Short mmCIF file of C-alpha atoms in Angstrom, two decimals:
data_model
loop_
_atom_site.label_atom_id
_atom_site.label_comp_id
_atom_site.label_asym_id
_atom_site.label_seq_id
_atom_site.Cartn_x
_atom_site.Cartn_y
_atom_site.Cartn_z
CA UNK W 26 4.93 -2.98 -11.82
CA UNK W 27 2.33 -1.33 -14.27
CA UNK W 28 2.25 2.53 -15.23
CA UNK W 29 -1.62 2.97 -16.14
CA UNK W 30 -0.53 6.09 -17.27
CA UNK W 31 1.83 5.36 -19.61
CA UNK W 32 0.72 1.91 -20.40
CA UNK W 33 4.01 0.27 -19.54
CA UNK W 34 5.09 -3.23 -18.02
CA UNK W 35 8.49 -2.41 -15.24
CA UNK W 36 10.16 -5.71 -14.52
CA UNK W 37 11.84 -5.01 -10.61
CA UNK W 38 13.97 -7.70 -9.64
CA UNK W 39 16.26 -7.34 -6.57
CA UNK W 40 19.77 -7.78 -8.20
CA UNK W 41 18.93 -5.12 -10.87
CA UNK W 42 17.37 -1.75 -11.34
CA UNK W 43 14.01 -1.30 -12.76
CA UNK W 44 14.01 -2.02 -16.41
CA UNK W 45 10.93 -0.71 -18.50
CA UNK W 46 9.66 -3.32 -21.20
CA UNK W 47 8.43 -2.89 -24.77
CA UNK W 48 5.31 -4.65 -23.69
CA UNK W 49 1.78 -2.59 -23.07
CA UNK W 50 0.04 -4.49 -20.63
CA UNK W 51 -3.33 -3.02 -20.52
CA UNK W 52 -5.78 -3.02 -23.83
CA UNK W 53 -6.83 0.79 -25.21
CA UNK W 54 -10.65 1.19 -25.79
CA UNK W 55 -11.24 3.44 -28.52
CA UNK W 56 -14.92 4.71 -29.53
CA UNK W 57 -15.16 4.61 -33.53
CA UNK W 58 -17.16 7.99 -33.58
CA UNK W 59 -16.92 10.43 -30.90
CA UNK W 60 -17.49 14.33 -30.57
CA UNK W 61 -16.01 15.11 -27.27
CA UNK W 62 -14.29 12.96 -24.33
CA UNK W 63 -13.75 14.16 -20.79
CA UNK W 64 -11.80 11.60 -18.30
CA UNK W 65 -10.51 11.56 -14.74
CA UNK W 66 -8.62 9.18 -12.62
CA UNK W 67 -8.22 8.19 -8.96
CA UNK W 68 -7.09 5.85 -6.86
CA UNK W 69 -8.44 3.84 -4.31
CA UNK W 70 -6.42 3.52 -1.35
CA UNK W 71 -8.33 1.08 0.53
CA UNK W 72 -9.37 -1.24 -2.27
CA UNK W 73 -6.06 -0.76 -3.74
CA UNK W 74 -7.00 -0.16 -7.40
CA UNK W 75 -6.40 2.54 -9.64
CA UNK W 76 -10.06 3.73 -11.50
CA UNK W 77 -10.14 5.91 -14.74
CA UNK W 78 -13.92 6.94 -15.90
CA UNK W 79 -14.33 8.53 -19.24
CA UNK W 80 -17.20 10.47 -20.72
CA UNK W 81 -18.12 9.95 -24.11
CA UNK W 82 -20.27 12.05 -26.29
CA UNK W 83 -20.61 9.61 -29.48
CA UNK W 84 -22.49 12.22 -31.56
CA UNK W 85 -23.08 15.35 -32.09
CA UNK W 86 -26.26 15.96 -31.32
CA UNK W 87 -26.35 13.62 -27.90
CA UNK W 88 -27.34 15.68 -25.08
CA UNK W 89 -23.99 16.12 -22.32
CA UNK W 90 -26.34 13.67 -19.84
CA UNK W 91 -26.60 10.94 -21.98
CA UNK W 92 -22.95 10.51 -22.82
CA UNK W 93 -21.15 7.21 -22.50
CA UNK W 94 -19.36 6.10 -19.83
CA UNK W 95 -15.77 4.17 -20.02
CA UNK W 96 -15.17 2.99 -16.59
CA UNK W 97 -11.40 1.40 -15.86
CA UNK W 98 -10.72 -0.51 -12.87
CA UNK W 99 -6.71 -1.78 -12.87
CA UNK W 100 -4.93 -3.68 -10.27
CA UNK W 101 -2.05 -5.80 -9.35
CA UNK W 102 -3.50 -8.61 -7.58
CA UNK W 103 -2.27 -8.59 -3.93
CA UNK W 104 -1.61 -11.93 -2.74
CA UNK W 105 -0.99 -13.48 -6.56
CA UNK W 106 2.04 -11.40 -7.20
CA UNK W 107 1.93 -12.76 -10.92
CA UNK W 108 -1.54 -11.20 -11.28
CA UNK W 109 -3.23 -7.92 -12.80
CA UNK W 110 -6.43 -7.30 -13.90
CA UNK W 111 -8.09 -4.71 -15.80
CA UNK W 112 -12.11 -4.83 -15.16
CA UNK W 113 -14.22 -2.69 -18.44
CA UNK W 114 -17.45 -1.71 -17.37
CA UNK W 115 -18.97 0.44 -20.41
CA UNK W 116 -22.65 1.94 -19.75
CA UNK W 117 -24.94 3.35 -22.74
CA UNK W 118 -27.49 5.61 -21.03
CA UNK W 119 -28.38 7.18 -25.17
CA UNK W 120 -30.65 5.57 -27.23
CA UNK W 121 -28.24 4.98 -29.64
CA UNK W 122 -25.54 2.24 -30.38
CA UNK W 123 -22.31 2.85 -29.70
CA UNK W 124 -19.24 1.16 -30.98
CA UNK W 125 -15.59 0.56 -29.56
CA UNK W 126 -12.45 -1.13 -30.79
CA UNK W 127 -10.20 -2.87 -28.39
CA UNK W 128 -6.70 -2.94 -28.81
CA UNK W 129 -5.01 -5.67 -27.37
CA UNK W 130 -2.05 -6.34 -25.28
CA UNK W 131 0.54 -7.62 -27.81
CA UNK W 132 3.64 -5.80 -28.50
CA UNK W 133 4.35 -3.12 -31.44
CA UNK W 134 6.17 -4.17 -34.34
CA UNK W 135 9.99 -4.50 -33.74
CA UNK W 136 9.75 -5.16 -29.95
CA UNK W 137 11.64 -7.86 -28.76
CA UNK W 138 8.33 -9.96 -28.01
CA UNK W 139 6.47 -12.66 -30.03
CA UNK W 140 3.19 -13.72 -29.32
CA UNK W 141 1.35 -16.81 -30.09
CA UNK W 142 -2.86 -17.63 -29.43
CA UNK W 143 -2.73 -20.55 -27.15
CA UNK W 144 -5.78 -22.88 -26.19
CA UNK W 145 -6.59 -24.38 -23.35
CA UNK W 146 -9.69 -27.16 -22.17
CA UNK W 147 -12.35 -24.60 -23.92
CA UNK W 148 -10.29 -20.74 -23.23
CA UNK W 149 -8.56 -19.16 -25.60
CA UNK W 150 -5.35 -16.90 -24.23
CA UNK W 151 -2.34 -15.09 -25.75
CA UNK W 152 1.09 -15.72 -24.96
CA UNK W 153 3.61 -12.92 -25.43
CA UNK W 154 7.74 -13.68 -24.34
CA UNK W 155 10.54 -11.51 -24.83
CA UNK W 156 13.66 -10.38 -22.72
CA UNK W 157 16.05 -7.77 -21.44
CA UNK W 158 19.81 -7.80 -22.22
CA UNK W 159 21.34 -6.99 -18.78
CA UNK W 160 24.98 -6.57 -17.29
CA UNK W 161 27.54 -9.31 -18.24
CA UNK W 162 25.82 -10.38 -21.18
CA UNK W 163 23.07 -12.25 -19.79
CA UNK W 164 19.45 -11.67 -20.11
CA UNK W 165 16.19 -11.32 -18.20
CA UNK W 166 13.30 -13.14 -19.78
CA UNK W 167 9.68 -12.19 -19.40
CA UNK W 168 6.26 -14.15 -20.47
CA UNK W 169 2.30 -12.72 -20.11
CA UNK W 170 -0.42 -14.90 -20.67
CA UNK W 171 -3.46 -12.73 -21.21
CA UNK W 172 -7.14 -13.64 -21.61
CA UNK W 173 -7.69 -13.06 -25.29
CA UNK W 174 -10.86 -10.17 -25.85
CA UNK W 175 -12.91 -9.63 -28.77
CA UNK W 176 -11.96 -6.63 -30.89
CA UNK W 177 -15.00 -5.16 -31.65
CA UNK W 178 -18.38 -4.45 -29.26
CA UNK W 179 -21.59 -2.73 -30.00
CA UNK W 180 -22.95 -1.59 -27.01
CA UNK W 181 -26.78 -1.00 -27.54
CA UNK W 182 -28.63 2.06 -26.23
CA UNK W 183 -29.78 1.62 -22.77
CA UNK W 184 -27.43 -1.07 -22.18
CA UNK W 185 -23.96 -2.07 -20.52
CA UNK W 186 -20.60 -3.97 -21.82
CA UNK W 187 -18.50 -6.11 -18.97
CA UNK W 188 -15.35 -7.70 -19.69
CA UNK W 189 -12.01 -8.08 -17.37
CA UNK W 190 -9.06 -8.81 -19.18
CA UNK W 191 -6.85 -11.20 -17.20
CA UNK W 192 -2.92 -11.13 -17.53
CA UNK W 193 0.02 -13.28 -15.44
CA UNK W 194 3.53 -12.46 -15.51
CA UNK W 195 6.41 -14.01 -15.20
CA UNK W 196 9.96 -12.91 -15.23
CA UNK W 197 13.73 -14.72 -14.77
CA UNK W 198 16.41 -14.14 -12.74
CA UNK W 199 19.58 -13.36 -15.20
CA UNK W 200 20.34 -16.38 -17.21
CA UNK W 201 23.56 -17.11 -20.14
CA UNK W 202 21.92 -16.87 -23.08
CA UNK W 203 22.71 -20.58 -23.90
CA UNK W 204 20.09 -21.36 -21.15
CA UNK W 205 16.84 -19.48 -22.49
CA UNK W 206 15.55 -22.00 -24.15
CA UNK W 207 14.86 -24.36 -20.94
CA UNK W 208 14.28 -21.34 -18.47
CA UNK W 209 11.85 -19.98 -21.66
CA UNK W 210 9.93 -23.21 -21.09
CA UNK W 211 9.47 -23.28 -17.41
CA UNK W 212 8.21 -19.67 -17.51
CA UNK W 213 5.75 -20.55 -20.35
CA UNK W 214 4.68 -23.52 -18.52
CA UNK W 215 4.19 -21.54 -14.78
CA UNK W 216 2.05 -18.82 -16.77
CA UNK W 217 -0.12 -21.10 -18.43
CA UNK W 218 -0.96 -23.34 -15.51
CA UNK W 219 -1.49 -19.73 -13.39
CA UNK W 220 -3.78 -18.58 -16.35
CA UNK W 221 -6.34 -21.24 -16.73
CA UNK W 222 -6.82 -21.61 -12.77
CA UNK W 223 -7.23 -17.83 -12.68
CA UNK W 224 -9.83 -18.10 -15.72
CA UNK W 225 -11.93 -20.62 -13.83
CA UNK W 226 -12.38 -18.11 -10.73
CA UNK W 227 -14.94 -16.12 -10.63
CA UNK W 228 -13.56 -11.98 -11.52
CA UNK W 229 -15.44 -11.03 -8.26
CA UNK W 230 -14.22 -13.29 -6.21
CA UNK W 231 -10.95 -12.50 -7.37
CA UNK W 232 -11.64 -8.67 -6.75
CA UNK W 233 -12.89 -9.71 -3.53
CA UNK W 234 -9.99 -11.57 -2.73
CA UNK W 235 -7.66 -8.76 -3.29
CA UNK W 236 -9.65 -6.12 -1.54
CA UNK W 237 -9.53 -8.49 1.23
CA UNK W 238 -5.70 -8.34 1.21
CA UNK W 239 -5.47 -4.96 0.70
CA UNK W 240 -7.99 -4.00 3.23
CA UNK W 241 -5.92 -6.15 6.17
CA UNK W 242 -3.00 -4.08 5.15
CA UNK W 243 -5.01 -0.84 5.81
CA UNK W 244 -5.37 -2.00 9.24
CA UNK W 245 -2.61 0.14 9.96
CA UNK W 246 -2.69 3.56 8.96
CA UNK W 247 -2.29 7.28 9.37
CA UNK W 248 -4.88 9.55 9.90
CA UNK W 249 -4.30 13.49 9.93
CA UNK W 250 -7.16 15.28 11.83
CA UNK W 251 -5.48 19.20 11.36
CA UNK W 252 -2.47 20.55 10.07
CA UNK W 253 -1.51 24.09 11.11
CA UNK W 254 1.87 24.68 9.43
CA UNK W 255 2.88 23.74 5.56
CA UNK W 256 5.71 21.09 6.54
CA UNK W 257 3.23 19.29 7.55
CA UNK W 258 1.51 16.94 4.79
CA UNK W 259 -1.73 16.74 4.15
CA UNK W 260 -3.69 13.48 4.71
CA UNK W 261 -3.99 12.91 0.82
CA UNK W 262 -0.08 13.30 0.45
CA UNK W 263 0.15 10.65 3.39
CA UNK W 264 -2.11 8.22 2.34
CA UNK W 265 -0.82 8.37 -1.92
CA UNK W 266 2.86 7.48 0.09
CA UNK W 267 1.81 4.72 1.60
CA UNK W 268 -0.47 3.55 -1.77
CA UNK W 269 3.11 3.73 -3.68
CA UNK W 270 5.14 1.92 -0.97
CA UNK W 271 2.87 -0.77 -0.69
CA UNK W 272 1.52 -1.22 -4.32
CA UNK W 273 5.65 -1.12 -5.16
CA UNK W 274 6.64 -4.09 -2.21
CA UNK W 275 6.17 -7.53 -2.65
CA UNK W 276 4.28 -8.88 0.59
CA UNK W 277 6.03 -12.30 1.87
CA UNK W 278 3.47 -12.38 4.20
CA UNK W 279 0.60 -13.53 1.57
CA UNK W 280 2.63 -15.84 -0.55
CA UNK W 281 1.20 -19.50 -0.20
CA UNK W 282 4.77 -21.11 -0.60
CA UNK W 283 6.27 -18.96 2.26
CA UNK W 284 7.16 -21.83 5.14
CA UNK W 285 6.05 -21.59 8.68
CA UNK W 286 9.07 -21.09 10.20
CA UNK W 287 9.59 -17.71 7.87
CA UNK W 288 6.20 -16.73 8.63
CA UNK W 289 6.56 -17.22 12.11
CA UNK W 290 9.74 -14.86 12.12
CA UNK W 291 8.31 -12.80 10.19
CA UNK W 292 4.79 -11.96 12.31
CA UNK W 293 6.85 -11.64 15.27
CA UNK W 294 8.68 -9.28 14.33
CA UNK W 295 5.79 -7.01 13.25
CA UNK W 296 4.46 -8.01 16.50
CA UNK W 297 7.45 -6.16 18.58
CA UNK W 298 10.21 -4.70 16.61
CA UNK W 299 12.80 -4.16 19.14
CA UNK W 300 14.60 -0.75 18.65
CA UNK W 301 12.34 0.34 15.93
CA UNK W 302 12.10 2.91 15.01
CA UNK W 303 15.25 4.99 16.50
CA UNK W 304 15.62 9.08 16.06
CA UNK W 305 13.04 11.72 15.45
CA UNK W 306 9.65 11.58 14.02
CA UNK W 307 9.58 11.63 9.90
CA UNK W 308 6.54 13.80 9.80
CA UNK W 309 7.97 16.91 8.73
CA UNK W 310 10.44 15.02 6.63
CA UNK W 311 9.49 16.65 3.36
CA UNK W 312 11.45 13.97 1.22
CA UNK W 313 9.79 11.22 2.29
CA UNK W 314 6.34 12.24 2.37
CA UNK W 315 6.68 14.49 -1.55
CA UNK W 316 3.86 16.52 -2.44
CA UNK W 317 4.52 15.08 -5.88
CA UNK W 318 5.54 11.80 -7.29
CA UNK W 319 4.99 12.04 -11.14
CA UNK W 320 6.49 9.08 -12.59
CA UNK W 321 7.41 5.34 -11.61
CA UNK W 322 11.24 6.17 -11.65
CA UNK W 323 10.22 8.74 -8.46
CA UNK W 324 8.19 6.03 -6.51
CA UNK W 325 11.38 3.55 -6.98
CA UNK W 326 13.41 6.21 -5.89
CA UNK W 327 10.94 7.13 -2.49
CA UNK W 328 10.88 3.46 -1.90
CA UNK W 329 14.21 2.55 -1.89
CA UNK W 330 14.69 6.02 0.40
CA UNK W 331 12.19 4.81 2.86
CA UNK W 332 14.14 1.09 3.18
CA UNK W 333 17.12 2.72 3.61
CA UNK W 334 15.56 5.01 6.11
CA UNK W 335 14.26 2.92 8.00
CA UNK W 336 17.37 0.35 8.04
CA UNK W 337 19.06 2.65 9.49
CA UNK W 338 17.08 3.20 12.22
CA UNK W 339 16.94 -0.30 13.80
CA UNK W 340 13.90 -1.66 11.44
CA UNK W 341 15.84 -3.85 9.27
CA UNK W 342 13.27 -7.04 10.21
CA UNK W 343 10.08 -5.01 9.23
CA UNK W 344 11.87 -4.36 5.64
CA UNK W 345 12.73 -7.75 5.61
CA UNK W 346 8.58 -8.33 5.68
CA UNK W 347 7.97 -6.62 2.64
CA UNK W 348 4.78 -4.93 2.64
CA UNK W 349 3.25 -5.31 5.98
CA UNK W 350 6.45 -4.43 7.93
CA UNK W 351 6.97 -1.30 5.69
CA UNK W 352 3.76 -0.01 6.82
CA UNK W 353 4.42 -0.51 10.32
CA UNK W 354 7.69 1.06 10.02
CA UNK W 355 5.97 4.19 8.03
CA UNK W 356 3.21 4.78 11.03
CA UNK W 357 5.76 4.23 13.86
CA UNK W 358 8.89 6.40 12.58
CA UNK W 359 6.05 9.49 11.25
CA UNK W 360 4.93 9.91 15.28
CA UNK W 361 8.46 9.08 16.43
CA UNK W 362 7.38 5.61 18.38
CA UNK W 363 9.79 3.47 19.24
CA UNK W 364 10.37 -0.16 20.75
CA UNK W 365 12.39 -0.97 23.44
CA UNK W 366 13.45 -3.98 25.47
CA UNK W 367 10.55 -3.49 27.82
CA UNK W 368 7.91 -0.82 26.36
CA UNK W 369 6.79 0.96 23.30
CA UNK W 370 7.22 5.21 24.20
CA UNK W 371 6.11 8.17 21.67
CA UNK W 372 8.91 10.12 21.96
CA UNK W 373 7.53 13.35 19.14
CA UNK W 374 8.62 16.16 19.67
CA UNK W 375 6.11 18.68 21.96
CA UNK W 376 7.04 21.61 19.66
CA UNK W 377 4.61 19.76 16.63
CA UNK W 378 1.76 18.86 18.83
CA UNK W 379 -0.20 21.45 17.62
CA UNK W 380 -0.93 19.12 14.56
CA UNK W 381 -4.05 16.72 15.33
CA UNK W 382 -3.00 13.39 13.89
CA UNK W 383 -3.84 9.35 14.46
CA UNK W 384 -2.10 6.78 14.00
CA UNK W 385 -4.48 3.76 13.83
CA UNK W 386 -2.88 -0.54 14.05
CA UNK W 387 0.16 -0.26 15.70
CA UNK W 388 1.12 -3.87 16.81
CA UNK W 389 1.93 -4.61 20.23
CA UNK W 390 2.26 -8.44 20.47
CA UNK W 391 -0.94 -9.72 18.81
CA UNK W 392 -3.20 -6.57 19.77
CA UNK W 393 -3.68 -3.27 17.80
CA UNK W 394 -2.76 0.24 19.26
CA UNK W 395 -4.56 3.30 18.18
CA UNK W 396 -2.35 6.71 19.48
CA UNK W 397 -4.03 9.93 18.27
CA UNK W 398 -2.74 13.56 19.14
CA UNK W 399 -5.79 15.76 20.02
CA UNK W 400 -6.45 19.09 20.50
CA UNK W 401 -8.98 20.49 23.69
CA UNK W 402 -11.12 23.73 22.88
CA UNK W 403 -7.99 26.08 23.61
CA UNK W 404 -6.04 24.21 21.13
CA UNK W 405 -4.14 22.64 24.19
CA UNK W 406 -2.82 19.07 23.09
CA UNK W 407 -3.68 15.72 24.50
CA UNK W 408 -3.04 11.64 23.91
CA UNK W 409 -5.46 9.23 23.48
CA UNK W 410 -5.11 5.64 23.57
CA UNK W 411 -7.24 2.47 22.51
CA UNK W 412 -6.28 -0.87 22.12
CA UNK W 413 -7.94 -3.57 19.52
CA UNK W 414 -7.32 -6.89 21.23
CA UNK W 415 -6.99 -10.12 18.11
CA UNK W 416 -6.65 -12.62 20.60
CA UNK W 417 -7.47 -12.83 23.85
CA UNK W 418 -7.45 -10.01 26.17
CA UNK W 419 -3.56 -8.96 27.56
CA UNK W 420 -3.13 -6.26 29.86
CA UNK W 421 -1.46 -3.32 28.90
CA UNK W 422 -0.27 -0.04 30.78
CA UNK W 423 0.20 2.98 29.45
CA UNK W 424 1.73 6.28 31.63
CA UNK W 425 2.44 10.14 30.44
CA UNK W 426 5.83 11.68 30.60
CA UNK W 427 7.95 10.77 33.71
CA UNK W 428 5.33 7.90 34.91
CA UNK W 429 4.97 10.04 38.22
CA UNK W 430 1.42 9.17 37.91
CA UNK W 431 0.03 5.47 38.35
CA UNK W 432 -0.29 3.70 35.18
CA UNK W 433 -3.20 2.90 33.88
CA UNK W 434 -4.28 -0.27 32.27
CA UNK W 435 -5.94 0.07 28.88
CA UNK W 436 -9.10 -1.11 27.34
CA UNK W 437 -10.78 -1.91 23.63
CA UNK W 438 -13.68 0.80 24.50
CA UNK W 439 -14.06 2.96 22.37
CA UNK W 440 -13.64 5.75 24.48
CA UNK W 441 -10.66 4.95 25.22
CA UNK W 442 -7.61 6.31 27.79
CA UNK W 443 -6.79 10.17 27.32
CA UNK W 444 -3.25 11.57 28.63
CA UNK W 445 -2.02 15.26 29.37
CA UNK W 446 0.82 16.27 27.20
CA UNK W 447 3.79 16.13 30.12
CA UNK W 448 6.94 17.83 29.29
CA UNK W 449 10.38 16.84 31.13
CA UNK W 450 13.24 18.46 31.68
CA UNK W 451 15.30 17.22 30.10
CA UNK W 452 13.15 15.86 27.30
CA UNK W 453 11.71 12.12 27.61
CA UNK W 454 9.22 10.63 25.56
CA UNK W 455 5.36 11.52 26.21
CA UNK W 456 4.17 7.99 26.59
CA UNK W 457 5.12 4.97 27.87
CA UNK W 458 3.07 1.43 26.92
CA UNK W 459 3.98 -1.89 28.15
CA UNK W 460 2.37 -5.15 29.36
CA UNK W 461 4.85 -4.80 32.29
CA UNK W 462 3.42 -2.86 35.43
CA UNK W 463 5.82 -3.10 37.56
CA UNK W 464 8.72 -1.75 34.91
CA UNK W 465 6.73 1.19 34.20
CA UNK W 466 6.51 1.95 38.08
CA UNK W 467 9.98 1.18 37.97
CA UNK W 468 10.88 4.15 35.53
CA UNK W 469 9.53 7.06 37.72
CA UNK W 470 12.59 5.93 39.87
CA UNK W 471 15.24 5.73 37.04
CA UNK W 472 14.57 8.72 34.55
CA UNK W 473 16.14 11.61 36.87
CA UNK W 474 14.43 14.29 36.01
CA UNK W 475 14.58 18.34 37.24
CA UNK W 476 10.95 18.74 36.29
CA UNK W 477 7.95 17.59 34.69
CA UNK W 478 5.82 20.76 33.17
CA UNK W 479 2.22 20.44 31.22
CA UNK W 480 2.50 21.27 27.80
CA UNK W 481 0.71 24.84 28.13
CA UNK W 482 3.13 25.87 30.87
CA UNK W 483 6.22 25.23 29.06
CA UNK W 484 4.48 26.85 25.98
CA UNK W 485 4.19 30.19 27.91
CA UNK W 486 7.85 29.82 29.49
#
């Protein structure tokens, strides 16, 4: 786990707590001369990258539109979990040359690191180990191989500087210190066969291979349309969540070694997780959707909340599936959907609906739900439904509170199915959704009910 802020390498391993290392894993580029420097950073949900753009003014008498631009792309490669990258794109709009030092990423005197330059066919890399005294007197050992850079560019007026450093990582389990040497070795030898078939790619089609993974994980999502009270978040405190979950999870789902019959378990359980997710909606849970999350200790802190959330409410297979089942489990539990034996119901509660929300990939078997609460033009609330079929077409049936009404089977227009907001007394869920017909008739029969009110009737009672 990297902290671009802080420029520090966090080893996670599952039998320990986080440990921060001595080592900074991303290289500092300095301008020899400069007068003034303005920066900002953001991050980039769907491309999952972090971006940092600086603003150089190199001299004095440089006019504010001609300064020099630093631009920062960083990211943990996606589905090679030993990969990060950082991509230096430097543009020189002035007519004069400016210069830059880069610092590499070895550590500072007295860290527990060495490094060594290392050549390979015609590639030049360094290689940096070190380790981590843990409990019972073992230790955790920890090698980067990093694509060497030059220390020094020139970048002519009217001219641009590209370079993307390239760094693998590999950590131990906890071994007796009479063992380094030979685990020391194995590490060394996994990094440096990693490194030279990640030099021969291409950097773009690396890029494009992570924003490929990152984009199938965005499939799923949560979209908020309007908020109307203030324990409500906002759709840029939802969607930095779900960037820090998912950027903090490994994702079993993309590792090549992963066997068929894992993967297998796995997808079906994202495809129908039975009894997931059990309780109330999380929306208004304030703790697990923080305004602000300022350091890594606070994201490892949120993400081991949301497991154990989660766990707890019957969705201990989509934890078990790293990052894709986590963001199931995150778009289910914040609309209060859950699975049963025979259906999938949205069971929120009708006092929120007057927040307009979406929630967009919710797997049903191998097809994709989208379930968005919607307000009328007198703020009245209503459902609509669309399904995304990946394979070939399955019929599903979807029905409002009580199911007095026939179900309806639903369709991948866009347009959709839309739903009144029932309300039963006592309270059942809103919707029902299963490929079952008859069981949804079926319920009408079997919920009991004293009455079944619209939304705006209840509202006024």
């Amino acid at each position: 786990l990297i902290d671009v802020a802080t420029n520090q390498l966090w080893v996670l391993l599952s039998s320990l707590p986080a440990r921060v290392t001595d080592y900074p894993p991303l290289a500092i580029i300095k301008p020899v001369t400069s007068t003034s420097e303005a920066q900002s950073t953001a991050v980039l949900f769907r491309e999952g990258l972090v971006r940092r753009i600086r603003c150089i003014q190199v001299a004095a008498s440089q006019s504010p539109r001609e300064c020099v631009t630093v631009r920062e792309d960083y990211y943990a490669h996606r589905s090679r979990s030993h990969l990060y990258l950082q991509k230096i794109h430097i543009h020189n709009p002035s007519d004069r040359t400016a210069t830059f030092e880069i610092s590499p990423q070895t550590p500072p005197v007295g860290a527990k690191f060495s490094t060594s330059l290392e050549k390979a066919e015609d590639r030049q890399y360094l290689m940096s180990s070190g380790h981590l005294q843990v409990e019972g007197g073992k230790v955790v050992l920890l090698v980067v191989a990093t694509k060497k850079l030059i220390n020094r560019i020139q970048v002519n007026g009217k001219s641009e500087f590209v370079e993307t450093a390239l760094s693998v990582v590999y950590t131990s389990q906890p071994v007796e210190p009479a063992k380094m040497d030979d685990a020391l070795s194995k590490l060394k030898d996994s990094a440096k066969k990693e490194m030279l078939e990640v030099m021969r790619m291409g950097v773009e089609d690396l890029l494009h291979e992570h924003q490929q993974m990152w984009s199938d994980l965005f499939i799923s999502g949560v979209e908020m349309k309007k908020s109307t009270d203030s324990h409500t978040p906002s759709g840029e405190t939802v969607n930095i969540t779900l960037y820090y979950i998912l950027s903090s999870t490994p994702a079993p789902l993309l590792d090549p070694l992963i066997s068929n019959e894992d993967r297998d378990k796995m997808e079906a359980s994202l495809n129908y997780a039975d009894h997931c997710v059990s309780g109330h909606a999380t929306m208004h849970a304030e703790n697990l959707w923080p305004e602000d999350v300022n350091s890594i200790l606070q994201i490892l802190q949120l993400l081991d909340l949301w497991k154990l959330t989660l766990q707890k409410r019957g969705c201990k297979v989509l934890v078990a599936a790293g990052a894709h089942g986590l963001m199931q489990g995150m778009v289910l539990s914040f609309g209060g959907l859950q699975f049963t034996e025979n259906h999938l119901q949205f069971q929120a509660d009708p006092q929120v609906l007057h927040n307009s929300y979406a929630l967009h990939g919710i797997h049903y078997n191998k097809d994709l739900i989208n379930l968005a609460v919607l307000l009328d033009h007198e703020e009245k609330p209503f459902l609509h439904v669309s399904v995304k079929f990946q394979d070939k077409p399955v019929r599903l049936y979807a029905c409002e509170a009580g199911c007095m009404n026939e179900p309806v089977e639903l369709t991948s227009e866009v347009a959709g199915h839309t739903f009144p907001v029932m309300v039963t007394q006592p309270l059942t869920p809103l919707l029902y959704i299963s490929t079952d017909l008859t069981h949804l008739q079926d319920l009408r029969h079997t919920l009991h009910l004293k009455a079944i009110l619209d939304h705006k009737d209840r509202k006024s009672t």
